[in-house]
PDB file of C-alpha atoms in Angstrom:
ATOM      1  CA  MET X 154      73.780 135.161  58.414  1.00 72.00           C
ATOM      2  CA  THR X 155      76.056 134.006  60.552  1.00 88.00           C
ATOM      3  CA  TYR X 156      75.499 134.741  64.749  1.00 95.00           C
ATOM      4  CA  CYS X 157      79.483 136.418  65.818  1.00 97.00           C
ATOM      5  CA  PRO X 158      79.388 137.643  69.675  1.00 98.00           C
ATOM      6  CA  PHE X 159      81.921 140.188  69.048  1.00 98.00           C
ATOM      7  CA  HIS X 160      83.131 142.655  66.038  1.00 98.00           C
ATOM      8  CA  VAL X 161      86.716 144.173  66.276  1.00 98.00           C
ATOM      9  CA  HIS X 162      87.229 147.427  64.308  1.00 98.00           C
ATOM     10  CA  GLY X 163      90.738 148.075  62.882  1.00 98.00           C
ATOM     11  CA  GLU X 164      92.103 144.728  63.269  1.00 97.00           C
ATOM     12  CA  GLN X 165      95.207 145.303  61.004  1.00 97.00           C
ATOM     13  CA  ARG X 166      96.664 148.207  63.709  1.00 97.00           C
ATOM     14  CA  ASN X 167      98.980 147.593  65.377  1.00 94.00           C
ATOM     15  CA  SER X 168      99.130 150.098  67.862  1.00 97.00           C
ATOM     16  CA  ARG X 169      99.671 149.218  71.614  1.00 98.00           C
ATOM     17  CA  TRP X 170      96.137 150.039  72.233  1.00 98.00           C
ATOM     18  CA  LEU X 171      93.785 147.818  73.032  1.00 98.00           C
ATOM     19  CA  ILE X 172      90.393 149.473  72.868  1.00 98.00           C
ATOM     20  CA  THR X 173      87.607 147.358  74.414  1.00 98.00           C
ATOM     21  CA  CYS X 174      83.790 147.982  74.801  1.00 98.00           C
ATOM     22  CA  ASP X 175      81.985 144.938  77.038  1.00 98.00           C
ATOM     23  CA  HIS X 176      78.159 146.192  77.329  1.00 98.00           C
ATOM     24  CA  ALA X 177      78.499 147.698  73.259  1.00 98.00           C
ATOM     25  CA  SER X 178      75.017 146.275  72.117  1.00 98.00           C
ATOM     26  CA  ASN X 179      71.553 145.499  73.117  1.00 98.00           C
ATOM     27  CA  VAL X 180      70.892 142.369  70.177  1.00 98.00           C
ATOM     28  CA  VAL X 181      69.774 138.978  71.862  1.00 97.00           C
ATOM     29  CA  PRO X 182      70.891 136.238  69.030  1.00 97.00           C
ATOM     30  CA  PRO X 183      67.974 134.113  67.600  1.00 96.00           C
ATOM     31  CA  PHE X 184      69.246 131.069  70.035  1.00 95.00           C
ATOM     32  CA  VAL X 185      68.507 133.618  73.017  1.00 96.00           C
ATOM     33  CA  ALA X 186      64.979 132.655  73.815  1.00 93.00           C
ATOM     34  CA  GLY X 187      63.400 133.343  69.910  1.00 93.00           C
ATOM     35  CA  GLY X 188      65.383 136.448  70.081  1.00 96.00           C
ATOM     36  CA  SER X 189      63.726 137.750  72.407  1.00 96.00           C
ATOM     37  CA  LEU X 190      64.152 138.575  76.456  1.00 96.00           C
ATOM     38  CA  GLY X 191      60.438 140.023  76.586  1.00 95.00           C
ATOM     39  CA  LEU X 192      61.245 143.161  77.118  1.00 95.00           C
ATOM     40  CA  SER X 193      59.790 146.372  75.465  1.00 94.00           C
ATOM     41  CA  ASP X 194      62.298 148.419  73.465  1.00 95.00           C
ATOM     42  CA  GLU X 195      62.236 151.374  75.190  1.00 94.00           C
ATOM     43  CA  ASP X 196      63.636 149.349  78.167  1.00 94.00           C
ATOM     44  CA  MET X 197      66.538 147.955  75.756  1.00 96.00           C
ATOM     45  CA  ASN X 198      67.398 150.777  73.902  1.00 95.00           C
ATOM     46  CA  ARG X 199      68.100 152.062  78.216  1.00 92.00           C
ATOM     47  CA  HIS X 200      71.262 151.373  80.072  1.00 92.00           C
ATOM     48  CA  ILE X 201      70.244 147.953  82.255  1.00 93.00           C
ATOM     49  CA  ALA X 202      70.079 146.582  78.804  1.00 96.00           C
ATOM     50  CA  PHE X 203      73.497 147.887  77.466  1.00 97.00           C
ATOM     51  CA  ASP X 204      75.898 151.100  77.653  1.00 97.00           C
ATOM     52  CA  PRO X 205      74.097 154.063  75.156  1.00 97.00           C
ATOM     53  CA  GLY X 206      76.732 155.681  73.509  1.00 98.00           C
ATOM     54  CA  ALA X 207      80.022 153.816  74.284  1.00 98.00           C
ATOM     55  CA  ALA X 208      79.964 152.068  71.510  1.00 98.00           C
ATOM     56  CA  GLY X 209      80.610 154.981  68.991  1.00 98.00           C
ATOM     57  CA  LEU X 210      82.789 156.349  71.275  1.00 98.00           C
ATOM     58  CA  ALA X 211      85.292 153.080  71.208  1.00 98.00           C
ATOM     59  CA  CYS X 212      84.996 152.936  67.624  1.00 98.00           C
ATOM     60  CA  ASN X 213      85.276 156.947  67.126  1.00 98.00           C
ATOM     61  CA  LEU X 214      88.361 156.873  70.096  1.00 98.00           C
ATOM     62  CA  THR X 215      90.135 153.268  68.199  1.00 98.00           C
ATOM     63  CA  ASP X 216      90.394 155.511  65.586  1.00 98.00           C
ATOM     64  CA  ALA X 217      91.970 158.593  66.771  1.00 98.00           C
ATOM     65  CA  LEU X 218      94.368 156.409  69.391  1.00 98.00           C
ATOM     66  CA  GLN X 219      94.853 154.131  64.926  1.00 98.00           C
ATOM     67  CA  ALA X 220      94.387 151.122  66.932  1.00 98.00           C
ATOM     68  CA  THR X 221      91.963 147.725  67.016  1.00 98.00           C
ATOM     69  CA  ALA X 222      89.160 147.741  69.645  1.00 98.00           C
ATOM     70  CA  ILE X 223      87.285 145.252  70.141  1.00 98.00           C
ATOM     71  CA  LEU X 224      82.195 145.119  70.768  1.00 98.00           C
ATOM     72  CA  SER X 225      80.568 142.959  72.121  1.00 98.00           C
ATOM     73  CA  ASN X 226      77.648 141.769  69.822  1.00 98.00           C
ATOM     74  CA  PHE X 227      74.779 140.934  72.528  1.00 98.00           C
ATOM     75  CA  SER X 228      73.190 142.243  75.379  1.00 98.00           C
ATOM     76  CA  ARG X 229      74.468 142.800  78.697  1.00 97.00           C
ATOM     77  CA  LEU X 230      71.033 141.447  80.016  1.00 97.00           C
ATOM     78  CA  VAL X 231      71.652 137.875  77.673  1.00 98.00           C
ATOM     79  CA  ILE X 232      74.868 137.307  79.726  1.00 98.00           C
ATOM     80  CA  ASP X 233      77.243 140.227  80.964  1.00 97.00           C
ATOM     81  CA  PRO X 234      80.706 139.753  79.674  1.00 97.00           C
ATOM     82  CA  ASN X 235      82.268 142.215  83.041  1.00 96.00           C
ATOM     83  CA  ARG X 236      81.292 139.416  85.334  1.00 96.00           C
ATOM     84  CA  GLY X 237      82.706 136.462  86.209  1.00 95.00           C
ATOM     85  CA  GLU X 238      81.834 132.925  85.009  1.00 96.00           C
ATOM     86  CA  ASP X 239      80.858 132.649  88.999  1.00 93.00           C
ATOM     87  CA  ASP X 240      79.546 136.154  89.795  1.00 93.00           C
ATOM     88  CA  PRO X 241      75.570 135.766  90.868  1.00 91.00           C
ATOM     89  CA  THR X 242      75.262 139.218  88.292  1.00 92.00           C
ATOM     90  CA  LEU X 243      76.434 136.538  85.505  1.00 95.00           C
ATOM     91  CA  LEU X 244      73.083 136.551  84.029  1.00 95.00           C
ATOM     92  CA  MET X 245      70.993 139.247  85.919  1.00 94.00           C
ATOM     93  CA  ARG X 246      67.246 138.443  86.714  1.00 92.00           C
ATOM     94  CA  LEU X 247      66.368 141.919  87.781  1.00 90.00           C
ATOM     95  CA  TYR X 248      68.474 144.965  86.598  1.00 87.00           C
ATOM     96  CA  ASP X 249      68.161 148.857  88.056  1.00 82.00           C
ATOM     97  CA  GLY X 250      63.851 147.871  88.882  1.00 82.00           C
ATOM     98  CA  THR X 251      63.053 146.021  86.093  1.00 87.00           C
ATOM     99  CA  ILE X 252      62.528 142.509  85.813  1.00 92.00           C
ATOM    100  CA  ILE X 253      64.321 140.490  82.477  1.00 94.00           C
ATOM    101  CA  PRO X 254      61.488 138.378  82.092  1.00 94.00           C
ATOM    102  CA  ALA X 255      62.894 136.030  79.980  1.00 94.00           C
ATOM    103  CA  ASN X 256      66.037 135.673  82.810  1.00 96.00           C
ATOM    104  CA  ALA X 257      62.840 134.607  85.510  1.00 91.00           C
ATOM    105  CA  HIS X 258      63.797 131.008  85.408  1.00 90.00           C
ATOM    106  CA  ALA X 259      66.747 131.010  82.751  1.00 94.00           C
ATOM    107  CA  ASP X 260      68.343 127.916  84.224  1.00 95.00           C
ATOM    108  CA  ALA X 261      71.923 125.869  84.046  1.00 95.00           C
ATOM    109  CA  ALA X 262      71.311 123.893  80.704  1.00 96.00           C
ATOM    110  CA  ASP X 263      70.541 127.928  79.666  1.00 96.00           C
ATOM    111  CA  LEU X 264      73.629 129.742  81.086  1.00 97.00           C
ATOM    112  CA  GLN X 265      75.974 127.444  79.464  1.00 97.00           C
ATOM    113  CA  GLN X 266      74.514 128.078  76.689  1.00 97.00           C
ATOM    114  CA  ARG X 267      75.146 131.805  76.935  1.00 98.00           C
ATOM    115  CA  LEU X 268      79.077 131.110  77.743  1.00 98.00           C
ATOM    116  CA  GLU X 269      79.978 129.131  75.144  1.00 98.00           C
ATOM    117  CA  LYS X 270      78.161 131.689  72.110  1.00 98.00           C
ATOM    118  CA  CYS X 271      78.723 134.222  73.461  1.00 98.00           C
ATOM    119  CA  TYR X 272      80.737 134.834  76.584  1.00 98.00           C
ATOM    120  CA  ARG X 273      83.593 132.543  75.876  1.00 98.00           C
ATOM    121  CA  PRO X 274      84.414 134.056  71.958  1.00 98.00           C
ATOM    122  CA  TYR X 275      83.947 137.427  73.264  1.00 98.00           C
ATOM    123  CA  HIS X 276      87.052 136.620  75.634  1.00 98.00           C
ATOM    124  CA  ASP X 277      88.855 134.602  73.334  1.00 98.00           C
ATOM    125  CA  ALA X 278      89.495 137.362  71.001  1.00 98.00           C
ATOM    126  CA  LEU X 279      89.749 139.928  73.435  1.00 98.00           C
ATOM    127  CA  ALA X 280      92.840 136.968  75.169  1.00 98.00           C
ATOM    128  CA  HIS X 281      94.191 136.697  71.349  1.00 98.00           C
ATOM    129  CA  LEU X 282      93.802 140.469  70.745  1.00 98.00           C
ATOM    130  CA  ALA X 283      96.015 141.351  73.803  1.00 98.00           C
ATOM    131  CA  ALA X 284      98.622 138.896  72.742  1.00 98.00           C
ATOM    132  CA  ARG X 285      99.465 140.612  69.606  1.00 97.00           C
ATOM    133  CA  ARG X 286     102.014 142.354  70.477  1.00 98.00           C
ATOM    134  CA  THR X 287     104.027 142.466  74.618  1.00 98.00           C
ATOM    135  CA  ASP X 288     103.154 145.995  75.450  1.00 98.00           C
ATOM    136  CA  THR X 289      99.253 145.774  75.005  1.00 98.00           C
ATOM    137  CA  VAL X 290      97.924 149.060  77.187  1.00 98.00           C
ATOM    138  CA  ILE X 291      93.775 147.965  77.558  1.00 98.00           C
ATOM    139  CA  VAL X 292      91.638 150.523  77.691  1.00 98.00           C
ATOM    140  CA  SER X 293      87.778 149.649  78.491  1.00 98.00           C
ATOM    141  CA  ILE X 294      84.944 152.546  77.895  1.00 98.00           C
ATOM    142  CA  HIS X 295      81.838 151.748  79.215  1.00 98.00           C
ATOM    143  CA  SER X 296      78.827 154.564  79.797  1.00 97.00           C
ATOM    144  CA  TYR X 297      76.921 155.376  82.402  1.00 95.00           C
ATOM    145  CA  THR X 298      73.458 156.475  83.197  1.00 91.00           C
ATOM    146  CA  ARG X 299      73.477 160.077  85.321  1.00 87.00           C
ATOM    147  CA  GLN X 300      69.596 158.934  87.705  1.00 76.00           C
ATOM    148  CA  LEU X 301      69.354 154.944  88.006  1.00 69.00           C
ATOM    149  CA  ASN X 302      65.923 154.305  90.066  1.00 71.00           C
ATOM    150  CA  GLY X 303      64.884 156.108  93.234  1.00 70.00           C
ATOM    151  CA  ARG X 304      68.867 157.048  93.308  1.00 74.00           C
ATOM    152  CA  ALA X 305      70.322 160.722  93.504  1.00 78.00           C
ATOM    153  CA  PRO X 306      71.852 161.871  90.377  1.00 84.00           C
ATOM    154  CA  ARG X 307      75.214 161.876  89.412  1.00 90.00           C
ATOM    155  CA  PRO X 308      77.366 164.816  88.877  1.00 93.00           C
ATOM    156  CA  TRP X 309      80.367 162.937  86.901  1.00 96.00           C
ATOM    157  CA  HIS X 310      80.948 163.581  83.815  1.00 97.00           C
ATOM    158  CA  VAL X 311      83.653 160.765  83.420  1.00 97.00           C
ATOM    159  CA  GLY X 312      84.887 158.296  85.628  1.00 97.00           C
ATOM    160  CA  VAL X 313      88.714 156.217  85.897  1.00 97.00           C
ATOM    161  CA  LEU X 314      88.354 152.547  87.290  1.00 96.00           C
ATOM    162  CA  TYR X 315      91.317 151.111  88.568  1.00 95.00           C
ATOM    163  CA  ALA X 316      91.453 148.171  90.279  1.00 92.00           C
ATOM    164  CA  ALA X 317      95.136 147.117  91.550  1.00 92.00           C
ATOM    165  CA  ASP X 318      97.021 148.660  89.057  1.00 95.00           C
ATOM    166  CA  THR X 319      96.352 152.349  88.679  1.00 97.00           C
ATOM    167  CA  ARG X 320      99.262 152.963  86.129  1.00 98.00           C
ATOM    168  CA  LEU X 321      97.411 154.798  83.715  1.00 98.00           C
ATOM    169  CA  ALA X 322      94.862 155.548  85.840  1.00 98.00           C
ATOM    170  CA  ALA X 323      96.608 157.848  88.080  1.00 98.00           C
ATOM    171  CA  PRO X 324      97.906 160.414  85.427  1.00 98.00           C
ATOM    172  CA  LEU X 325      94.695 160.085  83.873  1.00 98.00           C
ATOM    173  CA  LEU X 326      92.906 161.040  86.788  1.00 98.00           C
ATOM    174  CA  ALA X 327      95.425 163.772  86.614  1.00 98.00           C
ATOM    175  CA  ARG X 328      95.682 165.020  83.079  1.00 98.00           C
ATOM    176  CA  LEU X 329      91.257 164.766  83.316  1.00 98.00           C
ATOM    177  CA  ARG X 330      91.134 167.210  86.151  1.00 98.00           C
ATOM    178  CA  ALA X 331      92.888 170.071  84.966  1.00 97.00           C
ATOM    179  CA  GLN X 332      90.504 170.310  82.339  1.00 96.00           C
ATOM    180  CA  PRO X 333      88.117 173.130  84.385  1.00 96.00           C
ATOM    181  CA  ASP X 334      84.790 171.771  82.731  1.00 96.00           C
ATOM    182  CA  LEU X 335      85.120 167.638  84.065  1.00 97.00           C
ATOM    183  CA  CYS X 336      83.458 166.779  87.231  1.00 97.00           C
ATOM    184  CA  VAL X 337      85.983 163.782  87.147  1.00 97.00           C
ATOM    185  CA  GLY X 338      85.212 160.732  89.336  1.00 96.00           C
ATOM    186  CA  GLU X 339      87.459 158.054  90.419  1.00 97.00           C
ATOM    187  CA  ASN X 340      86.175 154.542  90.708  1.00 96.00           C
ATOM    188  CA  GLU X 341      82.236 155.944  90.781  1.00 94.00           C
ATOM    189  CA  PRO X 342      80.375 155.722  89.581  1.00 89.00           C
ATOM    190  CA  TYR X 343      80.996 151.799  90.384  1.00 83.00           C
ATOM    191  CA  GLY X 344      84.056 150.641  91.859  1.00 79.00           C
ATOM    192  CA  GLY X 345      86.601 149.449  90.049  1.00 69.00           C
ATOM    193  CA  HIS X 346      87.534 146.285  90.379  1.00 74.00           C
ATOM    194  CA  LEU X 347      85.770 142.460  90.540  1.00 80.00           C
ATOM    195  CA  PRO X 348      87.393 138.777  90.881  1.00 84.00           C
ATOM    196  CA  GLY X 349      86.817 137.875  86.854  1.00 88.00           C
ATOM    197  CA  ASP X 350      85.742 140.933  85.515  1.00 94.00           C
ATOM    198  CA  ALA X 351      87.943 141.719  82.004  1.00 96.00           C
ATOM    199  CA  ILE X 352      90.262 143.178  83.158  1.00 96.00           C
ATOM    200  CA  ASP X 353      90.965 141.221  86.207  1.00 95.00           C
ATOM    201  CA  ARG X 354      91.388 139.084  83.565  1.00 96.00           C
ATOM    202  CA  HIS X 355      92.977 140.256  81.010  1.00 98.00           C
ATOM    203  CA  ALA X 356      94.918 143.292  81.778  1.00 97.00           C
ATOM    204  CA  GLU X 357      96.236 142.512  86.198  1.00 96.00           C
ATOM    205  CA  ALA X 358      96.297 139.038  86.034  1.00 96.00           C
ATOM    206  CA  THR X 359      98.808 139.500  82.754  1.00 96.00           C
ATOM    207  CA  GLY X 360     100.307 142.725  84.004  1.00 97.00           C
ATOM    208  CA  ARG X 361      98.457 144.561  81.284  1.00 98.00           C
ATOM    209  CA  PRO X 362      98.457 148.324  82.421  1.00 98.00           C
ATOM    210  CA  SER X 363      95.014 149.229  81.566  1.00 97.00           C
ATOM    211  CA  VAL X 364      92.205 152.164  82.729  1.00 97.00           C
ATOM    212  CA  LEU X 365      88.643 151.093  82.874  1.00 97.00           C
ATOM    213  CA  ILE X 366      86.200 154.958  81.512  1.00 98.00           C
ATOM    214  CA  GLU X 367      82.888 155.760  81.604  1.00 97.00           C
ATOM    215  CA  LEU X 368      80.772 158.416  79.944  1.00 97.00           C
ATOM    216  CA  ARG X 369      77.768 159.843  80.690  1.00 97.00           C
ATOM    217  CA  ASN X 370      76.041 158.266  78.112  1.00 96.00           C
ATOM    218  CA  ASP X 371      73.638 161.662  77.914  1.00 96.00           C
ATOM    219  CA  LEU X 372      76.897 163.195  77.081  1.00 97.00           C
ATOM    220  CA  ILE X 373      77.934 160.688  74.495  1.00 98.00           C
ATOM    221  CA  VAL X 374      74.041 160.072  72.559  1.00 96.00           C
ATOM    222  CA  ASP X 375      75.031 160.947  68.596  1.00 97.00           C
ATOM    223  CA  ASP X 376      77.772 160.545  66.594  1.00 97.00           C
ATOM    224  CA  ASP X 377      79.057 164.381  66.970  1.00 98.00           C
ATOM    225  CA  ALA X 378      79.057 163.855  70.341  1.00 98.00           C
ATOM    226  CA  GLN X 379      80.408 160.318  70.268  1.00 98.00           C
ATOM    227  CA  VAL X 380      83.399 161.981  67.725  1.00 98.00           C
ATOM    228  CA  ARG X 381      83.755 165.027  70.301  1.00 98.00           C
ATOM    229  CA  TRP X 382      84.927 163.026  73.373  1.00 98.00           C
ATOM    230  CA  ALA X 383      87.080 160.890  71.684  1.00 98.00           C
ATOM    231  CA  THR X 384      88.771 163.837  69.814  1.00 98.00           C
ATOM    232  CA  ARG X 385      89.278 164.823  73.401  1.00 98.00           C
ATOM    233  CA  LEU X 386      89.665 161.516  75.167  1.00 98.00           C
ATOM    234  CA  ALA X 387      92.348 161.027  72.450  1.00 98.00           C
ATOM    235  CA  PRO X 388      95.397 162.580  73.092  1.00 98.00           C
ATOM    236  CA  VAL X 389      94.535 162.683  77.253  1.00 98.00           C
ATOM    237  CA  LEU X 390      95.453 159.044  76.456  1.00 98.00           C
ATOM    238  CA  GLU X 391      98.753 159.681  75.239  1.00 98.00           C
ATOM    239  CA  SER X 392      99.426 162.195  77.441  1.00 98.00           C
ATOM    240  CA  ALA X 393      98.863 160.012  80.375  1.00 98.00           C
ATOM    241  CA  LEU X 394     100.414 157.326  78.268  1.00 98.00           C
ATOM    242  CA  ARG X 395     104.194 159.255  78.137  1.00 98.00           C
ATOM    243  CA  ASP X 396     103.515 160.880  81.690  1.00 98.00           C
ATOM    244  CA  ALA X 397     103.444 156.804  83.266  1.00 97.00           C
ATOM    245  CA  ASN X 398     107.047 156.163  81.456  1.00 96.00           C
ATOM    246  CA  LEU X 399     105.708 152.389  79.920  1.00 92.00           C
TER     247      LEU X 399
END
C-alpha cells in the first residue's frame, strides 16, 4: 500500500469550516528508521508521539459541522507539522524526559527526507483545502496531557489558543466560559503562537479567521467521549462565528 502522509475527511463537503489535526497519528512511516523510532509501544501511545483522542474528536466535529478535515498520518516525533521549518523543535530528540533513539543522531539528510515525504505534502494539502473558499475558517484540534513529568497537574478542561487574530477566539472563549462546568484556559496550557506554525502559516499569514482548541486528553479517551465533545463544541463554534460576524 502506498504511504500517504495525511488523511482528508469529508473532502466533498462545501463548508467554510476547515478542521485540522496536526498531531492525529503515531505512525512511523517505513522509510523512517525502518518504521520504528526505537521507543516502546507504551511511549508511542503517549502524548509525546501524538495527541491522543484528537483524531476522533476532529472527525466527529467535522461531521457535526458538515465540514472538511485534514489529519496528519505521521507521528510528531517523525517531524512536527505544527512547527516552522526552521524551528529547532521540528525534529525532537528529547521530549518530556524521553530520549527518541532514532532521532538522536538524525542528520540533515534524514530531516530533508521527512520534510519532503511527510511535512511538506501535509502542508501543501492543507493549503489546497483552505484555498477552496475565500471565507475559510480554520479550527485546529489538539489534545494535551493533564500532567507532564515532574510538573503540577493542569486544571483546564479545554484551552483556546490564538495569536494576533482574536476574531474567533474571543467569542469562543466567552461562549465556553459561560458553561459553569468548564475550566477554560486562554492561551493555556501553551501559548498560541509560534512563528511558522500551522496557524501562523495557513491563517495568520493569509487573513483567515482561526482558533486552536486543546482538549485535555483524559476527557476524550474513547469514541463516546469524542462524540460528546464534538457534539458540545460544534454549536459553540457556530455561535462564536455568528458572534464574530465573520
